[in-house]
Amino acid sequence: MTRPALLSLDEALPQLLAHAKPLSGVQRVSTFEADGRVLAQDVTAGLQVPPQDNSSMDGYAVRASDCLQAGALLRVTQRIPAGTQGAPLGVGEAARIFTGAPIPEGADAVVMQEDCEPMEPSYVKVLKPTPAGQWIRRSGEDVTLGSKVLLTGDRLTPASLGLAASIGMAQLHVAARPRVALFSTGDELVMPGDVAPQDMAAGSIYNSNRFFLRAMLQRLGCKVTDLGIVPDQREATVQALRDAAAGHDLVLTSGGVSVGEEDHIKPAVQALGTLNLWQLAIKPGKPFAYGQVNRADPTAGVCHFMGLPGNPVSSFVTFLLLVRPFVLALQGLKNTDITRTAQTANFDWLRADKRREFLRVKRNAQGGLDLFANQSSGVLTSAVWGDGVVDNPAGQTIAKGDTVQFISFAEWLS
Ligand code: AMP
Ligand code: MG
């Protein structure tokens, strides 16, 4: 049997994403519930932030022209706490003012209280010369009226929820959640909780992929239907796929995507639609399938299919490389790229591989990257110990001190 040529990730990813047309359907959700969702409508400011010039200090609002020299004595005529509006300030007057309170008309500077000496009964001595504009936060310095503060296709973060709230948005229009059916293949798999470790039959292993795949999908805004473990049988696989395709946008599986006799994913998807089985030039990873499953109702369109390898770290890494951008693109995310930063290797990697490698590493206190000793695709400990991967080009060795490209799990898993 001839081996199919390996496909590079840079070729595969655009081909894959070309299929990820944003799903129709927009949801209006409470801003509280919108973290991690993708905006389906621009957010335009209906007011300025801050709405008025206000004090950035506790102190006294003054006219700078009254305080050209140190030691100016001003009469304190009013008190303006945050949330109240003061009266116009006359020549020779000061207003006791607190952080966030609007600057009264006539005032053009704030003197912090540490630079003042209150004089009984109602005077204040300003100890330093005061430039106009001092300690004033200008209206609109954060957001100007009519500006777009968040754009369609942005993924919302806690900070963006706060920004939306600052212009009065209690609700946001976000893309619909992709409906994803998840199932694992493999007759060797048993579920934690169903079988105790001491009762495991020879050859059994626990289904670990199901746990991280479900969690990662949920973090990416997907609504997951977990179909559990499907037996390694052609008919059962076809049946599971057909059922799942009806009410989902994507069926995601792990295992069974090689072309061995016990790998039933390929013929099952082909029986119901189309399949591209790729041998990707990545490590861990390699076998990966993308296809489309026809729905029983032909007017209902097709359901996407993605098949991940069974080895846990391969499954984990191919999910992040391919499924993550895909499900974000289904939500209309503008930019699905992941950040790579230049870091220094604190290890040697002497065995160049013909595949592009994603090595599990951890940042150390000296600003370098340490390598997890066992990079096998079955060793999930590497992904727990590590806080990211080095994206190492095919055919490249690494020597201690070399600059390498690092992808942080903190961003990749968000
Ligand atoms: P496969 O891709 O089905 O040939 O599986 C490759 C390897 O991954 C085998 O050693 C499987 O036992 C293991 N594997 C497959 N699925 C899972 C899973 N859900 N959890 C843990 N290991 C798995
Ligand atoms: Mg299998």
Coordinates of C-alpha atoms and ligand atoms in Angstrom, one line a residue, residues 185-186 188 232 256 263, ligand 2:
T185 CA -14.4 5.5 19.1
G186 CA -12.5 2.5 20.5
E188 CA -10.8 -0.5 24.5
D232 CA -15.7 -0.1 16.6
G256 CA -10.5 5.5 14.4
D263 CA -11.0 2.2 11.9
Ligands
MG2 MG -9.3 3.0 17.7

